[in-house]
Coordinates of C-alpha atoms and ligand atoms in Angstrom, one line a residue:
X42 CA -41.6 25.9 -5.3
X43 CA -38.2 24.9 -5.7
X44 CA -34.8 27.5 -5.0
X45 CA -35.0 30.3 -7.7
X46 CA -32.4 29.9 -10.2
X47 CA -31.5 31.8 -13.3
X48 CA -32.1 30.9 -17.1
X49 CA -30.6 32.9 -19.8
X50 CA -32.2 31.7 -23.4
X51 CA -31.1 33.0 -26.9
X52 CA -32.8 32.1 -29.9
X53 CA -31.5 32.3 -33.7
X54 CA -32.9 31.6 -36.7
X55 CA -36.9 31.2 -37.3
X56 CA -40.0 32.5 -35.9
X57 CA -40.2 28.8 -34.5
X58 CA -37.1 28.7 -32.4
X59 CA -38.1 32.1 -30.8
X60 CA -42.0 30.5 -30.0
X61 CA -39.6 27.2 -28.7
X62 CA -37.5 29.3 -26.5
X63 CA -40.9 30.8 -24.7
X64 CA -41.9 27.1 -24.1
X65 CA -38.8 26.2 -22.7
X66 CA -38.9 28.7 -20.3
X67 CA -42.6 28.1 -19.4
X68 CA -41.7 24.2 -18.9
X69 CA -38.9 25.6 -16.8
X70 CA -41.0 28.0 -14.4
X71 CA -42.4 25.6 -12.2
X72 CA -38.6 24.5 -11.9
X73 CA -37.7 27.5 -10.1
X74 CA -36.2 29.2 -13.3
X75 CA -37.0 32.9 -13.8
X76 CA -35.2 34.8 -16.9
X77 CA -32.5 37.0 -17.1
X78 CA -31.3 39.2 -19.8
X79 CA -27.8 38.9 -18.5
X80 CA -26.0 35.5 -19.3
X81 CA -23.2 36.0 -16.7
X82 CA -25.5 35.6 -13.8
X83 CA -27.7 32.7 -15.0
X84 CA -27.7 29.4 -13.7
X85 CA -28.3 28.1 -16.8
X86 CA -27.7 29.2 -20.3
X87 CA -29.5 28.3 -23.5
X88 CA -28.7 28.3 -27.2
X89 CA -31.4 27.7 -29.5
X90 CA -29.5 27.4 -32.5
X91 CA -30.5 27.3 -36.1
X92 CA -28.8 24.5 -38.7
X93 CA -30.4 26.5 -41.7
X94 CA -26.8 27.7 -43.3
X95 CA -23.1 27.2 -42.0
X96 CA -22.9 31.0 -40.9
X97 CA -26.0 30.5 -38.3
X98 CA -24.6 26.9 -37.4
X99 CA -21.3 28.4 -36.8
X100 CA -22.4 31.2 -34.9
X101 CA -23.0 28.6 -32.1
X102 CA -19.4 28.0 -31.4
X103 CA -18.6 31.4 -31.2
X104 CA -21.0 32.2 -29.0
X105 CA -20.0 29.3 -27.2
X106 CA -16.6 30.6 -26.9
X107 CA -18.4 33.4 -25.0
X108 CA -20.5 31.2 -22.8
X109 CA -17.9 29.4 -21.6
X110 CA -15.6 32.1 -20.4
X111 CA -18.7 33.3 -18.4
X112 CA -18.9 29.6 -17.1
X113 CA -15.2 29.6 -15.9
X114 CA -16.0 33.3 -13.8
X115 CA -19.2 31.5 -12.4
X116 CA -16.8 28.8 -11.4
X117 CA -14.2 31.4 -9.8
X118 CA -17.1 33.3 -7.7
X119 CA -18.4 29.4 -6.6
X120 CA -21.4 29.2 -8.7
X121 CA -22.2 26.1 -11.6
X122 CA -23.1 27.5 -14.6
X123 CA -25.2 25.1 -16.8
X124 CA -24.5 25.3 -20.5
X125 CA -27.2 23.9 -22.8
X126 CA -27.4 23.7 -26.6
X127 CA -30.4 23.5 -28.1
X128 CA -33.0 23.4 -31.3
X129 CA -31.4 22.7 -35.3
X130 CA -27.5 22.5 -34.4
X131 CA -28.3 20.3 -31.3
X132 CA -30.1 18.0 -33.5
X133 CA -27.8 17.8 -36.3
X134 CA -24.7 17.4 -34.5
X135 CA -25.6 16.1 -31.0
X136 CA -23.0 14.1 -29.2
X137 CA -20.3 16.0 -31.6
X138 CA -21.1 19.7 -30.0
X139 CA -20.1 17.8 -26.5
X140 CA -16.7 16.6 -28.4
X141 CA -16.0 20.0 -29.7
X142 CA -16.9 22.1 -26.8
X143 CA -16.2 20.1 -23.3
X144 CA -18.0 22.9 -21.2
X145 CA -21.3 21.9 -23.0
X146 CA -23.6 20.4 -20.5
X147 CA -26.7 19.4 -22.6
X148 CA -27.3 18.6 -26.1
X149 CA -31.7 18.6 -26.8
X150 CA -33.0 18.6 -29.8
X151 CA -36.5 20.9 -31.1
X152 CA -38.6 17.7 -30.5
X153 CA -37.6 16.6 -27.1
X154 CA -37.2 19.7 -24.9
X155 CA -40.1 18.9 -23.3
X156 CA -37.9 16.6 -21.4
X157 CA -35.8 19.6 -19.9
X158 CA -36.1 19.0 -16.0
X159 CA -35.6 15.2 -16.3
X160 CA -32.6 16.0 -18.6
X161 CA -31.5 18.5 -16.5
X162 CA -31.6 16.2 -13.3
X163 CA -29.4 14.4 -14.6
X164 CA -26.8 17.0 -15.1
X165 CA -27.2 17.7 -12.2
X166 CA -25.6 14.2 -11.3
X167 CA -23.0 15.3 -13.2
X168 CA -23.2 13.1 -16.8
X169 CA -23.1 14.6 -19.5
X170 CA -26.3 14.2 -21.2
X171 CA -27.5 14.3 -25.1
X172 CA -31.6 14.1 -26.2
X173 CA -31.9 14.5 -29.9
X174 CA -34.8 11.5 -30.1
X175 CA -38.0 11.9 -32.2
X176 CA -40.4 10.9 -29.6
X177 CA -43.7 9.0 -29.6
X178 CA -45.3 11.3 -27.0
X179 CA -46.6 14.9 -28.3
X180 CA -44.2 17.0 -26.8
X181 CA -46.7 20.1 -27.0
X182 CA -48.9 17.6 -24.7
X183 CA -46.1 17.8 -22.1
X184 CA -45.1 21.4 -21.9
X185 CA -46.0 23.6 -18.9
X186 CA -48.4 26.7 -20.4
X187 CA -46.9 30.3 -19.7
X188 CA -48.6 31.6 -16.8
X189 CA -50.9 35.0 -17.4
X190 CA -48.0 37.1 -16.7
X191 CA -45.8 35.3 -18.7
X192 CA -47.8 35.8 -21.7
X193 CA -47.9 40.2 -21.0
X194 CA -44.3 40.3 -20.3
X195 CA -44.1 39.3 -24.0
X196 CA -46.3 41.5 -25.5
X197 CA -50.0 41.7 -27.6
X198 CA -48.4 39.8 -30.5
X199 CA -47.7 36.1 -30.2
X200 CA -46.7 32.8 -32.1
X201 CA -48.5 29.4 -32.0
X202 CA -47.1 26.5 -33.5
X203 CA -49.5 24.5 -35.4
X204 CA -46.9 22.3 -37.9
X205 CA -43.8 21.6 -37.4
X206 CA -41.2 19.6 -39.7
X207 CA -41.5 18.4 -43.7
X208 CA -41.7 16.0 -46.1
X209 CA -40.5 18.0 -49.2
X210 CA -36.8 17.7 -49.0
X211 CA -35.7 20.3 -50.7
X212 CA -32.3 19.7 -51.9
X213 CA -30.9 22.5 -50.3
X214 CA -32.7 22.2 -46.9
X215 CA -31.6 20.7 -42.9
X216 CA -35.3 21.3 -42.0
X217 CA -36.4 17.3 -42.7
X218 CA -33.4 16.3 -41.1
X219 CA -33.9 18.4 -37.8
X220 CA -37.1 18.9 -37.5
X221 CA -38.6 15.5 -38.6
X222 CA -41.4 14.1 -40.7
X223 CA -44.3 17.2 -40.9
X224 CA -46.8 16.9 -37.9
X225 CA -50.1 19.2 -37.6
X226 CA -51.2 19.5 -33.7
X227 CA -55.1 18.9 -33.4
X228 CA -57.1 22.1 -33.7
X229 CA -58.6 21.9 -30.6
X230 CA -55.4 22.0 -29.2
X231 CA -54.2 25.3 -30.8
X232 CA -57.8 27.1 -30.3
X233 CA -57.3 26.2 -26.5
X234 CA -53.6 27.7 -26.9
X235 CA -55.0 30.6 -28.5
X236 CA -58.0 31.3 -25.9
X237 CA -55.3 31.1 -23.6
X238 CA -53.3 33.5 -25.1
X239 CA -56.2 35.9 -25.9
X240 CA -57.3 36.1 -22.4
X241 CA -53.8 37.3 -21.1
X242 CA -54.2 40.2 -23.8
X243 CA -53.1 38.8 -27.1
X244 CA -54.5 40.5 -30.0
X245 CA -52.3 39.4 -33.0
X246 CA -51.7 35.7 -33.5
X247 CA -49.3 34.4 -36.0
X248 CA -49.4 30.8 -36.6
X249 CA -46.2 29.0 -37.3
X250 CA -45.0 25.8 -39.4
X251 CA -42.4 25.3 -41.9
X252 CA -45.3 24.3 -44.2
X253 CA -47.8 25.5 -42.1
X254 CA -50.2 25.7 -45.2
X255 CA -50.0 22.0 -45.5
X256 CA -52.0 21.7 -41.9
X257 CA -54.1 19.4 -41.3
X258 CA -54.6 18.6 -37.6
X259 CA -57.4 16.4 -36.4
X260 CA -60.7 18.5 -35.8
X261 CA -63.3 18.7 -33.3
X262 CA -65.6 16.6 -36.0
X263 CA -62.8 14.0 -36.3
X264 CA -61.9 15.0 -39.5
X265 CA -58.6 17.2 -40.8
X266 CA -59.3 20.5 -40.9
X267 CA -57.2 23.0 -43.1
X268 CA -55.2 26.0 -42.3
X269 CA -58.6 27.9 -43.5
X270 CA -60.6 26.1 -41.7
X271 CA -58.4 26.9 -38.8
X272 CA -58.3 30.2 -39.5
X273 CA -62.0 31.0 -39.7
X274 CA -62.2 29.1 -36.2
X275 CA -59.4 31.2 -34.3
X276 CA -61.4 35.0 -36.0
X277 CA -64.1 34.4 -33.7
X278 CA -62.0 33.9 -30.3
X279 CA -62.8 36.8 -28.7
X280 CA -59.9 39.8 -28.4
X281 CA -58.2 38.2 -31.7
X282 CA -58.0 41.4 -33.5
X283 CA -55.6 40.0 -36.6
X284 CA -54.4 37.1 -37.7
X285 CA -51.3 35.5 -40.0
X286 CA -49.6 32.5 -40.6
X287 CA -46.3 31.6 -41.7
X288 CA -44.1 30.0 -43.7
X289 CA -46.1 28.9 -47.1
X290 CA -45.4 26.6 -49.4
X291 CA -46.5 27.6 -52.9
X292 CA -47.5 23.5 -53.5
X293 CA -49.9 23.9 -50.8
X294 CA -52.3 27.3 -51.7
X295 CA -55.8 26.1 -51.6
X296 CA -58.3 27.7 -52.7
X297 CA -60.5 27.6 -49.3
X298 CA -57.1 29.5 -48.2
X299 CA -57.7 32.3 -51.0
X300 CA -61.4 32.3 -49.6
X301 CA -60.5 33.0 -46.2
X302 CA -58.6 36.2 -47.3
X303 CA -61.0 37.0 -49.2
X304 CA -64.0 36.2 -46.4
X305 CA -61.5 37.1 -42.8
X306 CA -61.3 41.1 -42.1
X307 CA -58.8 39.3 -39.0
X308 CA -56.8 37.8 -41.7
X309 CA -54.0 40.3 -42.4
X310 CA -53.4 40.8 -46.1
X311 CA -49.6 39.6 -46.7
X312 CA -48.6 36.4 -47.3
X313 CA -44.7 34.9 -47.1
X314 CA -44.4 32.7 -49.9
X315 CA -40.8 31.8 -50.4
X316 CA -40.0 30.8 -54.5
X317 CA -36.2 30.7 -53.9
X318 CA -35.9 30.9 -57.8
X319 CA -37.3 31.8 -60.8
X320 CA -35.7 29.4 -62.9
X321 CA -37.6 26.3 -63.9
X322 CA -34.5 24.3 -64.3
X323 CA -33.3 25.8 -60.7
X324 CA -36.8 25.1 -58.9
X325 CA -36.8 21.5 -60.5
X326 CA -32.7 20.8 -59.3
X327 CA -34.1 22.0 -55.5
X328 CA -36.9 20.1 -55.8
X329 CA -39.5 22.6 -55.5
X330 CA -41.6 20.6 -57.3
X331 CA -43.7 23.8 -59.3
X332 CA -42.5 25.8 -61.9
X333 CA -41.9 30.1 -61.9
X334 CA -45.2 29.8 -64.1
X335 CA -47.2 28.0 -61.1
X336 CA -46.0 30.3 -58.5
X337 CA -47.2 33.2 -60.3
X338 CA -50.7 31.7 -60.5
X339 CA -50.8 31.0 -57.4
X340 CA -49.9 34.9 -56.3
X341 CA -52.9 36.2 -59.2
X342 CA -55.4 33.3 -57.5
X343 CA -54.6 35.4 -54.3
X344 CA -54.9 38.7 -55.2
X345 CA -57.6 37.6 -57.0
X346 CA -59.6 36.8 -53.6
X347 CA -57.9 39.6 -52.1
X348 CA -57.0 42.5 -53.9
X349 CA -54.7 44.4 -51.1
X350 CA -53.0 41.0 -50.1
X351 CA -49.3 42.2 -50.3
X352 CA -46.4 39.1 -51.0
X353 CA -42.9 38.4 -49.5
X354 CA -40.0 35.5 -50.5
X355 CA -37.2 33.9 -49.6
X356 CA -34.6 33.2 -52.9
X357 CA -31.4 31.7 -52.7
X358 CA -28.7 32.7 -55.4
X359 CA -26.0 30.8 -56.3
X360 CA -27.6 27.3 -56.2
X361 CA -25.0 24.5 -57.8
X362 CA -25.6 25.2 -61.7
X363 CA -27.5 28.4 -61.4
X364 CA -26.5 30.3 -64.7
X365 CA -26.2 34.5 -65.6
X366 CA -29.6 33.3 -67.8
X367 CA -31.4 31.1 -64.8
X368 CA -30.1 34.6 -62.1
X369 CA -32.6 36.8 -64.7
X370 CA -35.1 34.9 -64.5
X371 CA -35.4 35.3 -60.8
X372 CA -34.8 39.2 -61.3
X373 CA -37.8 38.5 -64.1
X374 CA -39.8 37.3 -61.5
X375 CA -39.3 39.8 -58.6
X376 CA -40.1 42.0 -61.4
X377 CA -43.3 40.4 -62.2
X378 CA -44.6 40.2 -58.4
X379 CA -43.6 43.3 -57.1
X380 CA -42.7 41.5 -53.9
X381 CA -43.2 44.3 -50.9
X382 CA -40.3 42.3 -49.1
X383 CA -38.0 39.5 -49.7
X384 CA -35.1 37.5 -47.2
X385 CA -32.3 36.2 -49.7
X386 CA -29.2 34.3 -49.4
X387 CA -26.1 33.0 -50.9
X388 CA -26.5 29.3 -51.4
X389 CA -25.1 27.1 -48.4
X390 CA -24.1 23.8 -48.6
X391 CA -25.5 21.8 -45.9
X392 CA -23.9 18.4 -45.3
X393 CA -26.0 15.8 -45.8
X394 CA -28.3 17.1 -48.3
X395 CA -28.4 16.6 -51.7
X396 CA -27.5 19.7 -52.7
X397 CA -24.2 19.0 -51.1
X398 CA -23.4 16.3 -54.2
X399 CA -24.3 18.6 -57.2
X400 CA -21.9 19.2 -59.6
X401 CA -21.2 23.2 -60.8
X402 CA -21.1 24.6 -56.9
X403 CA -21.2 28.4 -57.6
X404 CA -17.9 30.3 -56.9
X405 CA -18.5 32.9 -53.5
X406 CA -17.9 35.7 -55.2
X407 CA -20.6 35.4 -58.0
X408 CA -22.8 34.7 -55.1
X409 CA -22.0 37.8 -53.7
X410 CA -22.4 39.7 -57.0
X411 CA -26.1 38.0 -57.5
X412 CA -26.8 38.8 -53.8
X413 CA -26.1 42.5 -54.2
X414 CA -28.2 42.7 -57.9
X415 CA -30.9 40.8 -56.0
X416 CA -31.1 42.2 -53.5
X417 CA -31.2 45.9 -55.0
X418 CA -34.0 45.0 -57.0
X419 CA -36.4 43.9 -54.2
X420 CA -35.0 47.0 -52.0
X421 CA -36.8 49.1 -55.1
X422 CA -39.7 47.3 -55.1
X423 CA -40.1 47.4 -51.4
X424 CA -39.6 51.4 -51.8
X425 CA -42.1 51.8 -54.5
X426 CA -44.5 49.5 -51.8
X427 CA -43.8 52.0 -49.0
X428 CA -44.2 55.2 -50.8
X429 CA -47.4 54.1 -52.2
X430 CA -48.3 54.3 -48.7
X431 CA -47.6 58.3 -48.3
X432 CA -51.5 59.8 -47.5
X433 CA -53.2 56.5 -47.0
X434 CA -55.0 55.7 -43.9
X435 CA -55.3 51.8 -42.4
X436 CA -55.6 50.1 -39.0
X437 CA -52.3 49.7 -36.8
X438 CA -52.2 47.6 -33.8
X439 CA -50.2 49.0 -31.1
X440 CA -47.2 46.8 -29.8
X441 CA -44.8 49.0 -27.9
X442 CA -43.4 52.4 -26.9
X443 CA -41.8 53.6 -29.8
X444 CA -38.4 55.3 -30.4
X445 CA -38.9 58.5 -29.3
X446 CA -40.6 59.6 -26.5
X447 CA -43.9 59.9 -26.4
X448 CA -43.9 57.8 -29.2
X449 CA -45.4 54.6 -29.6
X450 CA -45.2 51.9 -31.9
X451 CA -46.9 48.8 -33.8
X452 CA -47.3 46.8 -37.1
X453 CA -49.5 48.0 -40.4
X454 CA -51.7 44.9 -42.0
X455 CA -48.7 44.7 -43.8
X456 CA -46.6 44.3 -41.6
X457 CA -44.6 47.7 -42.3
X458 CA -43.5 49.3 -38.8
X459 CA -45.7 52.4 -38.0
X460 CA -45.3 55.0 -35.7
X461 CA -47.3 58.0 -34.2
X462 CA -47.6 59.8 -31.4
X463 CA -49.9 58.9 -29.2
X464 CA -50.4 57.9 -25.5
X465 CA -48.9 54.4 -24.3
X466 CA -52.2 53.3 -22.9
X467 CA -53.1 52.7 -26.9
X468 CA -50.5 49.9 -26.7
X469 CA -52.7 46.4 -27.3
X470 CA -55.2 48.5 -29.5
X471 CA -55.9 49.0 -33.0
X472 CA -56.4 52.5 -34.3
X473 CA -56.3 53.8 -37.8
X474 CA -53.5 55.9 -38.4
X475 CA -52.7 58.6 -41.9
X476 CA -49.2 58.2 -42.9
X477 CA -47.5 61.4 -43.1
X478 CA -43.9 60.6 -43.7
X479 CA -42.8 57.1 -45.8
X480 CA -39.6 56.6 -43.5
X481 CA -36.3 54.1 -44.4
X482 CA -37.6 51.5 -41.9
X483 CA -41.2 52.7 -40.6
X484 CA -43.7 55.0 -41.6
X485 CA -44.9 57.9 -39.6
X486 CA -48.2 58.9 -39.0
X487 CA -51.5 60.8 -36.7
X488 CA -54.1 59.0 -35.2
X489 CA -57.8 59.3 -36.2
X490 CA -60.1 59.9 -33.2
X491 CA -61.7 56.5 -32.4
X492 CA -61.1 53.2 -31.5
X493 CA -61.6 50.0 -34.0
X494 CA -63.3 47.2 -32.0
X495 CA -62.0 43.8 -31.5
X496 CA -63.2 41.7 -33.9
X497 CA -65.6 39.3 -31.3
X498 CA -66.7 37.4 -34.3
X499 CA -65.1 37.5 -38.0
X500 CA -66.4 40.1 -40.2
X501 CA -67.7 38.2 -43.3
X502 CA -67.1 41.2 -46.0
X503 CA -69.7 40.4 -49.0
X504 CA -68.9 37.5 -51.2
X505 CA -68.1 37.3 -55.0
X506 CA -70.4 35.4 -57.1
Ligands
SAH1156 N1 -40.2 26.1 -45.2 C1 -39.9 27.2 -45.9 C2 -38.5 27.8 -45.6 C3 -37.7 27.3 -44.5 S1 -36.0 27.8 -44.4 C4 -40.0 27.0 -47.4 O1 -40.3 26.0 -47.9 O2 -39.8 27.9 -48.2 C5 -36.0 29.5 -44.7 C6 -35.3 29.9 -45.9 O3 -33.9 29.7 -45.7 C7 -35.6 29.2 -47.1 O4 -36.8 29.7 -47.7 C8 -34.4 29.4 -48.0 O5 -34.5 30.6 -48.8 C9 -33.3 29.6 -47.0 N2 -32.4 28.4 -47.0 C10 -32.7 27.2 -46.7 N3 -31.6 26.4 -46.9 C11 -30.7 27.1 -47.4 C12 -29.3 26.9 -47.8 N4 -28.8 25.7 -47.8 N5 -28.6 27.9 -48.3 C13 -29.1 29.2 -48.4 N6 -30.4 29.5 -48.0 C14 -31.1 28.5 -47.5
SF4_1157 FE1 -36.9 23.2 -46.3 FE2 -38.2 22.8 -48.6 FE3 -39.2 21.9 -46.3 FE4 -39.1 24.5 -46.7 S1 -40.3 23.0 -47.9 S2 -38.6 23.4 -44.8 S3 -37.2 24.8 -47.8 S4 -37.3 21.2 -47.3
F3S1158 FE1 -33.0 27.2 -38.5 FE2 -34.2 25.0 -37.6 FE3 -35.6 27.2 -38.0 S1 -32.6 25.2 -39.1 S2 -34.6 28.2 -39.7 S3 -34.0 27.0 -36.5 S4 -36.2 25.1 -38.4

């Protein structure tokens, strides 16, 4: 074991970047690295930025502006601080961040920072060193696996990456650009990664891609297996109590992924399936390649197969040519779903995409104005979803202490935050809970008496004919 050193790693943007962070810092252990809340005593500080819109990208270089002041004390007190800029940003603007920001020691980009230690070796030669290649060599091959106490310090829910990148090229969208061409790992490969996980304690796995319902990762057969497929593999690991995946892409809903709703009790009933518009004219100008029609088949073919299953978005307002007529339809539409949840934003021109050279580029102020209007809407929705709530009893798993004391807190299959009081030893187990009180952010509720079983094999609920 080499000297102990220090590494300070923040993540924006998706759940990806946060499940890249945790590998970094795994690939780093054996390195001597052990993590520190507090960036002004690290040896070595991370960004793992996010390219997604200019306020995230620009949030870099004011955090940088932070970073390096704590650098320059380091310096004063005879410690080397080592700045590193990772993920989105690092890809998109590599050698640039170095030219902007001379205290920047390392540029890696989200497909080589399996490379870290050699990288960093050679900062430590003091170059100035920039990785923002789309290797050959599985990087997921080459990263070190969290050690058993790595995995409990973060706790009984974890990500697994099973896609990463995209084809699509959305108009609007970095993702191609920084991520790459859209790669599913091998299944074997995640269900080791998952074992792995579920040993240490893991109950809740979410699985993670951009598209991630486009997988299709070699299986143990030698054929591609789907996300369902997948799915009904990882339900029988033993101690996997739930599972989810994330992000969909509505091109991409099979039906054997309806079935496994219908078919999984471990398969939680919410699915994020961003729509970004409910203007066919819009969808077609982001290349979205369905119509508002197709979308809302897809979300009666699931509920269909799954009557609970509960449905969250992603819109953008303010896309270049979006008209007052094309903004209704989208408020049509959140109408229609009754979405329990949605993420929106004011459209961001990205350089480099397509989107950048559309004409009719929507003044910021009548993005605003759509936000807000947007934005009320799904916050009434997401009320009336909540409230409904008020009396009913379902299954919580457990994840932390909660606010107050004696408190603790966890995650309905919703997704909605629950708490009760109850006993911290509870935290890692699903109990079935009565909600009492519908809350702004959580709801509040009793325990019932006994515990729910880990699912060691998935619970086939009856068929429909
Ligand atoms: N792969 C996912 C989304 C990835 S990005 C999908 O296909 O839907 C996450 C969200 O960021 C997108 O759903 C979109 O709503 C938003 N987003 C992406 N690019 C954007 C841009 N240029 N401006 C504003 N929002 C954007
Ligand atoms: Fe971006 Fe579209 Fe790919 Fe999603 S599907 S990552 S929005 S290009
Ligand atoms: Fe951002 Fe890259 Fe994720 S741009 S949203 S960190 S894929």
């Amino acid at each position: 074991m080499r000297q102990t050193r220090k590494l300070h790693i923040k993540s924006y943007g998706c759940q990806m970047n946060v499940y890249d962070s945790h590998r970094m810092a795994d690939t780093l252990a054996p390195q001597g690295f052990v993590e520190t809340q507090d960036a002004a005593e690290a040896d070595l500080v991370i960004l793992n930025t996010c390219h997604i819109r200019e306020k995230a990208a620009d949030k870099v270089y004011s955090e940088l502006g932070r970073v390096r002041v704590l650098k320059e004390e380091a310096a004063q007190q005879g410690r080397k601080m080592v700045i590193a800029v990772a993920g989105c940003v690092a890809q998109a603007e590599g050698a640039e961040i170095l030219r902007r920001v001379s205290d920047v020691d390392l540029v890696v980009g989200p497909q080589s920072y399996h490379r870290l230690p050699a990288l960093l070796d050679g900062v430590a030669q003091g170059k100035k060193v920039v990785d923002t290649e789309f290797p050959p060599e599985d990087k997921f091959d080459r990263l070190a696996q969290p050690s058993g106490a790595a995995i409990r310090k973060r706790g009984v829910t974890a990500f697994v990456t099973v896609q990463e990148g995209c084809d699509k090229f959305c108009t609007f969208c970095v993702v191609p650009y920084t991520r790459g061409a859209e790669v599913s790992r091998p299944a074997a490969k995640v269900i080791a990664d998952v074992e792995r996980l579920a040993q240490a304690g893991v109950r809740e796995i979410t699985l993670l891609g951009q598209n991630v319902n486009a997988y299709h990762g070699d299986g143990a057969d030698g054929r591609p297996w789907t996300l369902a497929r997948l799915l009904y593999r990882l339900a029988e690991v033993p101690g996997i109590a739930r599972l989810r995946y994330t992000t969909s892409h509505p091109l991409d809903m099979a039906d054997s992924l309806m079935e496994a709703h219908r078919d999984l009790s471990a398969l939680m009933p919410q699915l994020h399936l961003p729509v970004q518009s409910g203007s066919d004219r819009i969808l077609s100008a982001m290349n979205r390649r369905h119509t508002a029609a197709e979308y809302l088949t897809a979300i009666e073919r699931m509920r269909t197969a799954q009557p609970d299953m509960a449905f969250t978005s992603d819109f953008i307002v303010g896309f270049p040519g979006e008209t007052e007529a094309d903004f209704i339809e989208t408020l049509r539409l959140v109408d229609e779903v009754g979405f329990c949840g949605a993420y929106s934003f004011k459209y961001s021109t990205r350089p480099g995409t397509p989107g950048a050279d559309l004409d009719g580029q929507i003044p910021e102020a009548l993005k605003a104005e759509r936000l807000a209007r947007l934005q009320a809407l799904v916050q009434s929705h997401q009320d009336r979803f909540n409230a409904g709530f008020f009396g009913r009893s379902f299954e919580v798993l457990f994840e932390r202490e909660g606010r107050n004391p004696g408190q603790i807190a966890g995650k309905s299959p919703h997704l909605q935050p629950v708490q009760v009081i109850g006993p911290s030893h509870l935290i890692g187990e699903v109990r079935r809970v009565t909600v009492e009180e519908v809350g702004i952010r959580s709801l509040f509720g009793t325990l019932h008496g006994e515990p729910v079983p880990a699912h060691a094999a998935p619970m086939l609920v009856a068929a429909e004919a």
